[in-house]
XYZ file of C-alpha atoms in Angstrom:
438
model
C 168.723 39.087 313.981
C 171.611 38.571 311.538
C 173.199 41.622 309.971
C 172.383 40.466 306.458
C 169.891 38.233 304.776
C 169.845 36.845 301.213
C 167.233 39.308 299.989
C 167.162 42.686 301.695
C 164.997 44.195 298.954
C 162.062 42.192 297.653
C 159.964 43.291 294.677
C 156.747 41.299 294.548
C 155.093 40.948 291.159
C 151.767 40.237 292.810
C 150.490 43.228 294.722
C 153.175 45.303 296.393
C 156.751 46.504 296.366
C 158.187 45.524 299.729
C 161.511 46.689 301.065
C 163.267 46.540 304.357
C 163.198 49.705 306.437
C 166.512 51.244 307.402
C 167.807 53.986 309.671
C 170.648 56.484 309.461
C 171.999 58.008 312.641
C 174.709 60.520 313.478
C 177.617 58.823 315.226
C 178.090 60.382 318.647
C 174.602 61.914 318.805
C 171.896 59.416 319.721
C 169.130 61.963 319.106
C 170.057 62.722 315.478
C 168.815 60.302 312.873
C 166.082 59.404 310.394
C 164.159 56.292 309.414
C 163.146 55.441 305.854
C 159.456 55.550 304.988
C 159.831 55.497 301.176
C 162.310 54.290 298.580
C 164.610 57.285 299.097
C 166.055 59.002 302.153
C 167.924 62.289 301.772
C 170.555 63.980 303.910
C 171.502 67.666 303.817
C 171.425 71.007 305.591
C 168.223 72.259 303.941
C 164.801 71.786 305.452
C 162.905 69.116 303.578
C 165.637 66.492 303.860
C 164.818 63.445 305.956
C 167.986 63.959 307.991
C 168.783 67.649 308.399
C 172.354 68.384 309.504
C 173.033 71.961 310.555
C 176.739 71.873 309.864
C 178.568 74.277 307.497
C 180.423 71.399 305.816
C 177.134 69.797 304.733
C 175.562 70.893 301.430
C 171.877 71.758 301.130
C 171.190 68.468 299.374
C 174.250 66.432 300.228
C 173.440 62.808 299.469
C 170.626 60.296 299.110
C 170.102 56.622 299.892
C 167.803 54.871 297.441
C 166.328 51.390 297.569
C 167.254 49.357 294.484
C 166.932 45.654 293.618
C 170.633 45.305 294.504
C 170.266 46.916 297.920
C 170.513 50.442 299.293
C 172.607 52.750 297.144
C 174.318 55.805 298.630
C 174.686 58.602 296.060
C 176.393 61.961 296.423
C 174.316 64.849 295.047
C 177.185 67.001 293.845
C 178.018 68.184 297.357
C 180.784 70.686 298.020
C 182.771 68.606 300.514
C 181.891 65.177 299.214
C 180.531 61.944 300.629
C 183.190 59.636 302.036
C 183.111 55.878 302.639
C 186.077 54.042 304.154
C 188.244 57.147 303.643
C 187.425 57.263 299.933
C 185.308 59.955 298.317
C 182.483 58.226 296.493
C 179.891 59.267 293.947
C 177.921 56.092 294.614
C 178.209 52.916 296.676
C 176.040 50.139 298.122
C 175.769 50.096 301.895
C 176.023 47.145 304.248
C 174.464 47.110 307.729
C 176.744 48.876 310.178
C 178.452 50.887 307.428
C 179.571 54.379 308.365
C 180.081 57.187 305.896
C 181.038 60.827 306.216
C 178.833 63.694 305.060
C 181.094 66.739 305.146
C 182.572 66.418 308.642
C 179.623 64.455 310.074
C 179.855 60.670 310.391
C 176.635 58.754 309.749
C 175.838 55.085 310.376
C 173.531 52.922 308.249
C 171.513 50.048 309.773
C 168.682 47.772 308.683
C 165.601 47.639 310.893
C 163.372 44.649 311.602
C 160.220 45.839 309.855
C 159.368 46.383 306.190
C 157.674 49.061 304.120
C 154.983 47.963 301.684
C 154.039 50.135 298.713
C 151.101 49.040 296.600
C 151.633 48.281 292.922
C 149.148 48.778 290.136
C 147.383 45.592 289.068
C 147.711 46.664 285.433
C 150.720 46.586 283.133
C 149.694 49.870 281.544
C 148.465 53.333 282.441
C 146.876 54.820 279.373
C 149.505 54.560 276.636
C 152.350 53.846 279.062
C 153.391 50.185 279.288
C 155.318 48.205 281.885
C 154.823 44.979 283.821
C 157.913 45.460 285.999
C 157.487 46.383 289.688
C 159.229 49.696 288.991
C 156.647 50.748 286.397
C 153.657 49.317 288.230
C 154.757 51.411 291.200
C 154.797 54.476 288.923
C 151.333 53.559 287.603
C 149.967 53.269 291.150
C 151.336 56.728 291.941
C 149.879 58.155 288.716
C 146.441 56.782 289.548
C 146.525 58.600 292.894
C 148.017 61.851 291.628
C 146.258 62.323 288.280
C 142.800 63.339 289.615
C 144.306 66.031 291.863
C 145.562 69.513 291.035
C 148.929 68.846 292.669
C 152.080 70.171 291.053
C 154.159 67.215 289.831
C 157.884 67.037 289.052
C 158.831 64.206 286.690
C 162.447 63.068 286.792
C 164.086 60.673 284.384
C 166.692 60.329 281.672
C 166.064 61.431 278.108
C 163.728 59.049 276.336
C 162.084 57.497 279.417
C 158.651 58.891 278.517
C 158.257 61.923 280.767
C 156.289 63.781 278.094
C 153.896 60.853 277.684
C 153.397 60.646 281.464
C 152.661 64.383 281.642
C 150.087 64.041 278.879
C 148.466 61.119 280.720
C 148.336 63.084 283.977
C 146.398 65.748 282.102
C 144.086 63.339 280.276
C 143.253 61.463 283.501
C 142.468 64.671 285.425
C 139.325 66.765 285.737
C 141.091 69.262 283.450
C 141.114 66.819 280.531
C 138.699 68.996 278.525
C 140.987 71.993 278.957
C 144.167 72.755 276.992
C 147.465 70.945 277.476
C 150.261 73.398 276.703
C 153.870 72.215 276.445
C 156.829 74.558 276.907
C 160.212 73.050 276.018
C 162.577 75.120 278.134
C 165.619 73.549 276.443
C 164.796 74.576 272.881
C 163.602 78.184 273.322
C 166.237 80.945 273.114
C 166.722 82.597 276.536
C 165.586 85.954 275.145
C 162.208 84.491 274.185
C 161.378 82.289 277.169
C 159.681 85.025 279.207
C 157.409 85.893 276.297
C 156.752 82.181 275.705
C 155.679 81.708 279.314
C 153.867 84.953 280.095
C 153.129 86.590 276.737
C 153.715 90.206 275.736
C 151.888 93.343 274.650
C 152.314 95.034 271.299
C 155.459 97.181 271.305
C 156.796 95.642 274.536
C 160.168 95.089 272.831
C 161.739 95.291 269.418
C 159.905 92.931 267.108
C 156.740 92.755 269.211
C 154.467 93.834 266.347
C 151.383 92.430 268.083
C 150.171 91.160 271.431
C 150.879 87.514 272.225
C 149.274 85.125 274.703
C 151.815 83.161 276.748
C 151.703 79.495 277.729
C 150.158 80.134 281.144
C 147.287 82.159 279.731
C 146.783 79.679 276.913
C 146.586 76.838 279.452
C 143.894 78.488 281.592
C 141.469 75.816 282.713
C 143.947 73.100 281.754
C 147.568 72.116 282.278
C 150.917 73.686 281.449
C 153.855 71.290 281.107
C 157.322 72.801 281.581
C 159.640 70.288 279.950
C 163.346 70.337 280.897
C 162.689 72.874 283.623
C 166.349 72.618 284.677
C 167.316 74.620 281.587
C 165.301 77.679 282.669
C 167.588 80.715 283.248
C 167.917 81.897 286.848
C 166.272 85.274 286.255
C 163.207 83.545 284.785
C 163.088 81.138 287.696
C 162.274 84.014 290.058
C 159.430 85.193 287.820
C 158.080 81.673 287.479
C 158.129 81.237 291.253
C 156.205 84.482 291.684
C 153.610 83.356 289.156
C 153.162 80.018 290.929
C 152.886 81.622 294.352
C 150.509 84.415 293.325
C 148.616 82.333 290.734
C 148.776 85.266 288.356
C 151.014 86.586 285.579
C 151.699 89.849 283.792
C 152.483 90.006 280.120
C 155.715 91.762 279.203
C 154.886 95.436 278.810
C 151.653 95.219 280.826
C 150.771 96.246 284.386
C 147.583 94.206 284.394
C 147.685 90.909 286.289
C 145.866 87.924 284.824
C 144.581 85.321 287.265
C 145.588 81.737 286.543
C 143.616 78.534 286.768
C 146.217 76.006 285.656
C 147.849 72.860 286.854
C 151.635 72.884 286.546
C 153.655 69.826 285.594
C 157.386 69.927 285.006
C 160.083 67.495 283.933
C 163.854 67.264 284.023
C 166.494 64.794 282.869
C 168.802 65.797 285.713
C 168.601 65.765 289.507
C 167.637 69.346 290.347
C 169.054 68.956 293.857
C 172.528 68.931 292.323
C 171.679 72.121 290.409
C 170.492 73.696 293.680
C 173.844 72.849 295.278
C 175.660 74.555 292.379
C 173.371 77.611 292.582
C 172.092 76.859 289.070
C 168.524 76.331 290.261
C 166.594 78.209 292.935
C 165.919 76.134 296.052
C 162.549 77.834 296.648
C 161.382 77.056 293.116
C 162.546 73.447 293.481
C 160.421 73.017 296.599
C 157.448 74.669 294.884
C 157.669 72.293 291.912
C 158.462 69.256 294.054
C 155.047 68.852 295.667
C 154.871 65.374 294.137
C 158.047 63.893 292.683
C 157.877 60.952 290.306
C 161.027 59.276 289.063
C 160.580 57.434 285.757
C 163.091 54.544 285.705
C 165.581 54.084 282.892
C 164.945 51.150 280.566
C 168.060 49.323 281.801
C 166.474 49.340 285.284
C 163.411 47.460 284.007
C 164.743 45.101 281.354
C 161.846 42.714 281.953
C 159.629 45.288 280.186
C 161.620 45.154 276.938
C 159.721 42.190 275.363
C 156.391 43.867 276.140
C 157.536 47.145 274.599
C 159.087 45.446 271.555
C 155.834 43.587 270.912
C 153.842 46.823 271.251
C 156.060 48.754 268.830
C 156.281 45.809 266.439
C 152.492 45.775 266.051
C 152.399 49.538 265.560
C 154.980 49.513 262.767
C 153.662 46.409 261.031
C 150.112 47.755 261.244
C 148.964 44.354 262.458
C 147.436 44.044 265.939
C 147.974 40.279 265.859
C 151.619 40.299 264.720
C 154.180 38.570 266.945
C 157.725 39.947 267.105
C 160.268 37.258 266.140
C 162.574 35.902 268.844
C 165.622 36.860 266.782
C 164.548 40.484 267.241
C 163.426 40.360 270.885
C 166.365 38.412 272.358
C 169.250 40.712 271.316
C 167.263 43.818 272.221
C 167.115 42.652 275.835
C 170.918 42.657 276.092
C 171.419 46.234 274.863
C 172.153 49.043 277.373
C 169.636 51.493 275.804
C 171.169 54.849 276.766
C 168.346 56.469 274.759
C 165.773 54.451 276.716
C 162.285 53.736 275.327
C 162.667 56.287 272.535
C 165.777 54.500 271.269
C 164.061 51.110 271.550
C 161.098 52.367 269.533
C 163.429 53.609 266.781
C 165.271 50.277 266.752
C 162.065 48.289 266.284
C 160.874 50.691 263.579
C 164.172 50.281 261.733
C 163.978 46.488 261.969
C 160.439 46.473 260.557
C 161.251 48.903 257.736
C 164.294 46.896 256.708
C 162.514 43.550 257.189
C 165.658 42.435 258.989
C 165.773 41.765 262.755
C 169.487 42.581 262.817
C 169.045 46.008 261.221
C 168.150 47.633 264.562
C 171.860 47.895 265.327
C 173.396 51.336 264.835
C 177.174 51.911 264.779
C 178.061 53.177 268.245
C 181.712 53.997 267.608
C 181.084 57.205 265.666
C 179.502 60.453 266.831
C 176.771 60.306 264.178
C 176.070 62.376 261.106
C 174.076 65.532 261.978
C 173.136 65.931 258.305
C 170.894 62.836 258.282
C 167.381 64.244 258.093
C 164.232 62.453 259.243
C 161.162 64.677 259.008
C 159.143 62.209 261.082
C 161.106 63.371 264.126
C 160.584 66.689 265.863
C 163.478 69.160 265.988
C 164.157 68.228 269.579
C 164.069 64.471 268.933
C 166.482 64.843 266.021
C 168.813 66.962 268.119
C 168.716 64.537 271.056
C 169.443 61.578 268.783
C 172.620 63.235 267.479
C 173.691 64.489 270.926
C 173.130 61.067 272.528
C 175.253 59.308 269.899
C 177.956 61.977 270.120
C 178.052 61.791 273.925
C 178.306 57.995 273.824
C 181.211 58.193 271.376
C 182.922 60.997 273.312
C 182.899 59.444 276.800
C 183.924 56.045 275.414
C 186.871 57.606 273.602
C 187.742 59.735 276.645
C 187.822 56.811 279.065
C 189.765 54.640 276.601
C 192.454 57.309 276.224
C 192.826 57.612 279.994
C 192.897 53.924 280.770
C 189.494 53.927 282.450
C 190.656 56.344 285.155
C 187.650 58.508 286.011
C 189.469 61.269 287.873
C 192.186 61.646 285.230
C 189.651 61.694 282.393
C 187.452 64.309 284.099
C 190.439 66.532 284.870
C 191.735 66.319 281.303
C 188.549 67.805 279.827
C 187.737 70.072 282.803
C 184.531 68.164 283.567
C 182.948 67.603 286.946
C 183.854 64.065 288.064
C 180.338 63.240 289.247
C 178.866 64.462 285.962
C 181.244 62.283 283.947
C 180.314 59.264 286.048
C 176.630 59.977 285.383
C 177.255 60.220 281.625
C 179.106 56.899 281.698
C 176.196 55.317 283.549
C 173.648 56.714 281.102
C 175.579 55.541 278.062
C 176.194 52.011 279.304
C 179.968 52.231 279.827
C 181.028 48.665 280.604
C 184.427 49.470 282.048
C 185.194 49.946 285.710
C 186.068 53.637 286.212
C 188.354 53.932 289.192
C 189.093 56.887 291.399
């Protein structure tokens, strides 16, 4: 069989997502290796990786190989000693058959195999209120249909604005707990001093200002679902208490010795890869494994551009109040070419702006300024307003940073004392069109 073929990854729009199986093996040790059985294969020293390497130079979650429409992408997960390809440290690269790369001090070889893996796709282009005809979203919908009726703990991963909150709500509404409460805890917007009370509640007099008893999110969600949004922002000391609550299925209010039994399903979401946080000791490995019973990655909008016309049409009808309205081509066409760092949320706002202004071109926002934080829109939640300003500021900042340093990634990261891998991720999220070099 030839080393390469024209299409190593095939996404069928009919019934299944089909991709070629691959294997990674340790050079010099014929017994050490792993074969892909899903769209991602992970390598690291921690149990739970597909290829476990018991070497001190290998991080707990060192790197991952993910199937994409362009091929298999190797991505470093913020490891201590780096991932190296052709004697260059890389944050990400596409692998060819026979490629070797170094994980710490261990050399690993990548090879295609003869057989293929077939993952069923949903026949529908929607799951509840979530829309998408692309293979990526129909794969998510198929997973949701299997997971929703269960009580399994689910971790939703995806960039800001991809719809993780909507997916969590759908998981609840499609479960046997649908008649029970759905309680959302936004771990990113609650002051650290109040998170424990928010999660577990408190008794009267438990601390200064506790003038009455308060029921926490877990108690309030009894019989239903608790959704821990942006779980990666939870302080380390609270992570231990959350893990204990999940393991024991009980909680104690602050100031109480009485344990309350829990009957809740736990969903969580993050806009970062928690494996990188585990490597940096910012997130407990045991809590990550407890939350990661089922992991669902919600793709960014730029990864499923074929869904943009469907979404534009959907939002256009919402904002015109006409179920039969057809979005004009002069609106749809330019929207497909945008990078959408704010994902579906940003697209929705763009369509709303175009409808309000009765001008298809009015969706465009100036991207060369950090944004005015004093612009107030009461239709948005506090968090949505904050994210809109932060997203625009970040886009302006990294663009200016890379411009000042001639597109040199390492020099730019060093100048502002930023982790190089994190800067690369920000550039990817915000649609940087340059070619950052090492």
